[in-house]
PDB file of C-alpha atoms in Angstrom:
ATOM      1  CA  MET A   1       0.545  13.828  18.554  1.00  0.00           C
ATOM      2  CA  PRO A   2       0.809  15.365  15.078  1.00  0.00           C
ATOM      3  CA  ALA A   3      -0.581  12.266  13.264  1.00  0.00           C
ATOM      4  CA  THR A   4      -3.154   9.699  14.333  1.00  0.00           C
ATOM      5  CA  TYR A   5      -5.629   7.458  12.637  1.00  0.00           C
ATOM      6  CA  ASP A   6      -8.938   5.775  13.583  1.00  0.00           C
ATOM      7  CA  ILE A   7     -10.474   2.859  11.727  1.00  0.00           C
ATOM      8  CA  TYR A   8     -14.183   2.100  11.365  1.00  0.00           C
ATOM      9  CA  PRO A   9     -14.238  -1.247   9.613  1.00  0.00           C
ATOM     10  CA  GLU A  10     -18.106  -1.307   9.601  1.00  0.00           C
ATOM     11  CA  HIS A  11     -17.985   1.754   7.256  1.00  0.00           C
ATOM     12  CA  ASN A  12     -14.852   0.728   5.423  1.00  0.00           C
ATOM     13  CA  LEU A  13     -13.419   4.087   6.647  1.00  0.00           C
ATOM     14  CA  ALA A  14     -10.221   5.359   8.210  1.00  0.00           C
ATOM     15  CA  ILE A  15      -9.875   8.945   9.571  1.00  0.00           C
ATOM     16  CA  ALA A  16      -6.429  10.405   9.882  1.00  0.00           C
ATOM     17  CA  THR A  17      -5.992  13.507  12.025  1.00  0.00           C
ATOM     18  CA  LEU A  18      -2.936  15.726  11.538  1.00  0.00           C
ATOM     19  CA  SER A  19      -2.120  18.560  13.832  1.00  0.00           C
ATOM     20  CA  GLY A  20       0.566  20.908  15.053  1.00  0.00           C
ATOM     21  CA  HIS A  21       3.928  21.188  13.328  1.00  0.00           C
ATOM     22  CA  LEU A  22       3.615  18.302  10.809  1.00  0.00           C
ATOM     23  CA  THR A  23       6.588  16.715   9.056  1.00  0.00           C
ATOM     24  CA  VAL A  24       6.809  14.239   6.179  1.00  0.00           C
ATOM     25  CA  PRO A  25       8.392  11.542   8.211  1.00  0.00           C
ATOM     26  CA  GLU A  26       5.423  11.702  10.715  1.00  0.00           C
ATOM     27  CA  ILE A  27       3.015  11.264   7.848  1.00  0.00           C
ATOM     28  CA  VAL A  28       4.934   8.350   6.457  1.00  0.00           C
ATOM     29  CA  ARG A  29       5.349   6.677   9.827  1.00  0.00           C
ATOM     30  CA  ASN A  30       1.620   7.061  10.622  1.00  0.00           C
ATOM     31  CA  ASN A  31       0.751   5.557   7.265  1.00  0.00           C
ATOM     32  CA  MET A  32       3.056   2.624   7.872  1.00  0.00           C
ATOM     33  CA  LEU A  33       1.263   1.937  11.181  1.00  0.00           C
ATOM     34  CA  TYR A  34      -2.071   2.203   9.361  1.00  0.00           C
ATOM     35  CA  GLU A  35      -1.002  -0.169   6.522  1.00  0.00           C
ATOM     36  CA  ALA A  36       0.021  -2.837   9.067  1.00  0.00           C
ATOM     37  CA  ASP A  37      -3.141  -2.508  11.115  1.00  0.00           C
ATOM     38  CA  PRO A  38      -5.352  -5.582  10.945  1.00  0.00           C
ATOM     39  CA  CYS A  39      -8.471  -3.602  10.689  1.00  0.00           C
ATOM     40  CA  LYS A  40      -7.231  -1.917   7.407  1.00  0.00           C
ATOM     41  CA  SER A  41      -8.922  -3.339   4.354  1.00  0.00           C
ATOM     42  CA  LYS A  42      -8.615  -3.022   0.620  1.00  0.00           C
ATOM     43  CA  GLY A  43     -10.638  -0.169  -0.771  1.00  0.00           C
ATOM     44  CA  GLN A  44     -10.965   1.478   2.634  1.00  0.00           C
ATOM     45  CA  ALA A  45     -11.960   5.191   2.237  1.00  0.00           C
ATOM     46  CA  THR A  46      -9.900   7.813   4.078  1.00  0.00           C
ATOM     47  CA  LEU A  47     -10.710  11.192   5.417  1.00  0.00           C
ATOM     48  CA  ILE A  48      -7.645  13.157   6.303  1.00  0.00           C
ATOM     49  CA  ASN A  49      -8.380  16.125   8.635  1.00  0.00           C
ATOM     50  CA  THR A  50      -5.717  18.801   8.560  1.00  0.00           C
ATOM     51  CA  ALA A  51      -7.733  21.468  10.376  1.00  0.00           C
ATOM     52  CA  GLU A  52      -5.343  21.570  13.267  1.00  0.00           C
ATOM     53  CA  VAL A  53      -2.105  21.722  11.395  1.00  0.00           C
ATOM     54  CA  SER A  54      -0.204  24.901  12.348  1.00  0.00           C
ATOM     55  CA  ASP A  55       2.913  24.305  10.222  1.00  0.00           C
ATOM     56  CA  PHE A  56       3.854  22.096   7.356  1.00  0.00           C
ATOM     57  CA  ARG A  57       7.076  22.995   5.639  1.00  0.00           C
ATOM     58  CA  VAL A  58       7.410  20.511   2.840  1.00  0.00           C
ATOM     59  CA  SER A  59       9.097  21.175  -0.433  1.00  0.00           C
ATOM     60  CA  PHE A  60       7.676  20.279  -3.901  1.00  0.00           C
ATOM     61  CA  GLY A  61      10.064  17.298  -3.930  1.00  0.00           C
ATOM     62  CA  GLY A  62       8.998  16.167  -0.431  1.00  0.00           C
ATOM     63  CA  LEU A  63       5.313  16.240  -1.415  1.00  0.00           C
ATOM     64  CA  LEU A  64       6.108  14.346  -4.550  1.00  0.00           C
ATOM     65  CA  ALA A  65       7.988  11.713  -2.570  1.00  0.00           C
ATOM     66  CA  VAL A  66       4.889  11.294  -0.398  1.00  0.00           C
ATOM     67  CA  ALA A  67       2.648  10.869  -3.349  1.00  0.00           C
ATOM     68  CA  LYS A  68       4.977   8.334  -4.925  1.00  0.00           C
ATOM     69  CA  TYR A  69       5.277   6.386  -1.645  1.00  0.00           C
ATOM     70  CA  TYR A  70       1.424   6.176  -1.175  1.00  0.00           C
ATOM     71  CA  LEU A  71       0.879   5.151  -4.827  1.00  0.00           C
ATOM     72  CA  SER A  72       3.624   2.472  -4.539  1.00  0.00           C
ATOM     73  CA  LEU A  73       1.624   0.723  -1.820  1.00  0.00           C
ATOM     74  CA  ARG A  74      -1.543   0.421  -4.018  1.00  0.00           C
ATOM     75  CA  ASP A  75      -2.136  -2.602  -6.180  1.00  0.00           C
ATOM     76  CA  PRO A  76      -3.611  -1.351  -9.394  1.00  0.00           C
ATOM     77  CA  PHE A  77      -6.060  -4.325  -9.446  1.00  0.00           C
ATOM     78  CA  ASP A  78      -7.546  -3.402  -6.025  1.00  0.00           C
ATOM     79  CA  PRO A  79     -10.607  -1.183  -5.783  1.00  0.00           C
ATOM     80  CA  THR A  80      -9.995   2.532  -6.209  1.00  0.00           C
ATOM     81  CA  ILE A  81      -9.606   4.299  -2.811  1.00  0.00           C
ATOM     82  CA  LEU A  82     -11.479   7.472  -2.069  1.00  0.00           C
ATOM     83  CA  THR A  83      -9.458  10.006  -0.031  1.00  0.00           C
ATOM     84  CA  ALA A  84     -11.069  13.226   1.109  1.00  0.00           C
ATOM     85  CA  ILE A  85      -8.754  15.815   2.552  1.00  0.00           C
ATOM     86  CA  HIS A  86     -10.242  18.400   4.828  1.00  0.00           C
ATOM     87  CA  ALA A  87      -7.985  21.386   4.457  1.00  0.00           C
ATOM     88  CA  PRO A  88      -9.628  24.492   5.616  1.00  0.00           C
ATOM     89  CA  SER A  89      -6.409  26.661   5.859  1.00  0.00           C
ATOM     90  CA  ASP A  90      -4.838  28.258   2.753  1.00  0.00           C
ATOM     91  CA  LEU A  91      -1.488  26.518   3.690  1.00  0.00           C
ATOM     92  CA  MET A  92      -2.939  22.980   3.816  1.00  0.00           C
ATOM     93  CA  PHE A  93      -5.402  23.575   0.896  1.00  0.00           C
ATOM     94  CA  GLY A  94      -2.428  24.481  -1.246  1.00  0.00           C
ATOM     95  CA  LYS A  95      -0.373  21.551  -0.174  1.00  0.00           C
ATOM     96  CA  ALA A  96      -3.299  19.162  -0.450  1.00  0.00           C
ATOM     97  CA  SER A  97      -4.208  20.421  -3.938  1.00  0.00           C
ATOM     98  CA  LEU A  98      -0.722  19.834  -5.133  1.00  0.00           C
ATOM     99  CA  TYR A  99      -0.837  16.367  -3.655  1.00  0.00           C
ATOM    100  CA  GLN A 100      -4.118  15.766  -5.574  1.00  0.00           C
ATOM    101  CA  ARG A 101      -2.542  16.796  -8.742  1.00  0.00           C
ATOM    102  CA  PHE A 102       0.378  14.385  -8.175  1.00  0.00           C
ATOM    103  CA  VAL A 103      -1.978  11.376  -7.784  1.00  0.00           C
ATOM    104  CA  SER A 104      -4.572  12.424 -10.334  1.00  0.00           C
ATOM    105  CA  ASN A 105      -3.218  10.051 -13.017  1.00  0.00           C
ATOM    106  CA  SER A 106      -3.695   7.066 -10.641  1.00  0.00           C
ATOM    107  CA  GLU A 107      -6.705   4.827 -10.900  1.00  0.00           C
ATOM    108  CA  ALA A 108      -5.642   3.567  -7.439  1.00  0.00           C
ATOM    109  CA  ASN A 109      -6.523   6.655  -5.403  1.00  0.00           C
ATOM    110  CA  CYS A 110      -9.139   9.261  -6.100  1.00  0.00           C
ATOM    111  CA  VAL A 111      -8.368  12.356  -3.997  1.00  0.00           C
ATOM    112  CA  GLY A 112     -10.722  15.261  -3.264  1.00  0.00           C
ATOM    113  CA  VAL A 113      -9.546  18.388  -1.436  1.00  0.00           C
ATOM    114  CA  PHE A 114     -12.281  20.366   0.496  1.00  0.00           C
ATOM    115  CA  ARG A 115     -12.423  23.367   2.792  1.00  0.00           C
ATOM    116  CA  THR A 116     -15.363  21.970   4.832  1.00  0.00           C
ATOM    117  CA  GLN A 117     -16.053  18.554   6.471  1.00  0.00           C
ATOM    118  CA  PRO A 118     -19.441  18.236   4.978  1.00  0.00           C
ATOM    119  CA  ASP A 119     -18.041  18.483   1.523  1.00  0.00           C
ATOM    120  CA  CYS A 120     -15.540  15.593   2.460  1.00  0.00           C
ATOM    121  CA  TRP A 121     -18.386  13.489   3.807  1.00  0.00           C
ATOM    122  CA  ARG A 122     -20.442  14.018   0.579  1.00  0.00           C
ATOM    123  CA  PHE A 123     -17.365  13.069  -1.539  1.00  0.00           C
ATOM    124  CA  LEU A 124     -16.988   9.815   0.457  1.00  0.00           C
ATOM    125  CA  GLY A 125     -20.653   9.082   0.292  1.00  0.00           C
ATOM    126  CA  ILE A 126     -20.872   8.659   4.074  1.00  0.00           C
ATOM    127  CA  ASP A 127     -23.357  10.195   6.533  1.00  0.00           C
ATOM    128  CA  PRO A 128     -21.199  11.225   9.516  1.00  0.00           C
ATOM    129  CA  ALA A 129     -24.217  10.619  11.756  1.00  0.00           C
ATOM    130  CA  ASP A 130     -23.927   6.972  11.030  1.00  0.00           C
ATOM    131  CA  ILE A 131     -20.402   6.602  12.352  1.00  0.00           C
ATOM    132  CA  ASN A 132     -19.856   4.862  15.649  1.00  0.00           C
ATOM    133  CA  PRO A 133     -18.161   7.361  17.996  1.00  0.00           C
ATOM    134  CA  VAL A 134     -15.751   4.637  19.104  1.00  0.00           C
ATOM    135  CA  PRO A 135     -13.368   3.409  16.383  1.00  0.00           C
ATOM    136  CA  ARG A 136     -12.354  -0.275  16.253  1.00  0.00           C
ATOM    137  CA  THR A 137      -8.582   0.736  15.955  1.00  0.00           C
ATOM    138  CA  LYS A 138      -7.000   3.905  17.234  1.00  0.00           C
ATOM    139  CA  GLY A 139      -3.516   4.317  16.045  1.00  0.00           C
ATOM    140  CA  LEU A 140      -1.201   6.794  17.603  1.00  0.00           C
ATOM    141  CA  LEU A 141       2.179   7.677  16.101  1.00  0.00           C
ATOM    142  CA  GLY A 142       4.929   6.542  18.446  1.00  0.00           C
ATOM    143  CA  GLN A 143       2.936   3.974  20.400  1.00  0.00           C
TER     144      GLN A 143
END
């Protein structure tokens, strides 16, 4: 599965894992499942792990559309969401950094792009050792 998510309500955290040949529709569909999940809560931090993405051919316009879609879901009066993107490859680091620039004017979502997972966890202010290894919700695209 190219896109999945796990929710850990006790930490107000969601972890999205992207892998393989990734497409914009897969990202959007996975996010739609996440948004509808009863364990999703306002202000829930997100870690997006792109370490296993092998191909992501998205245009500038496609990435801008994803950013606009995500921001349109946010209520400006809700708490700011922290989103850490783990992007160790040059391909994903470049795409994630561009996405970060698109949403940087938003007070609804604060995005950090990092090459290492420890940097992601520091940005989110969460100790990964505290995370229960079994998520409350496991969302798989297409199920």
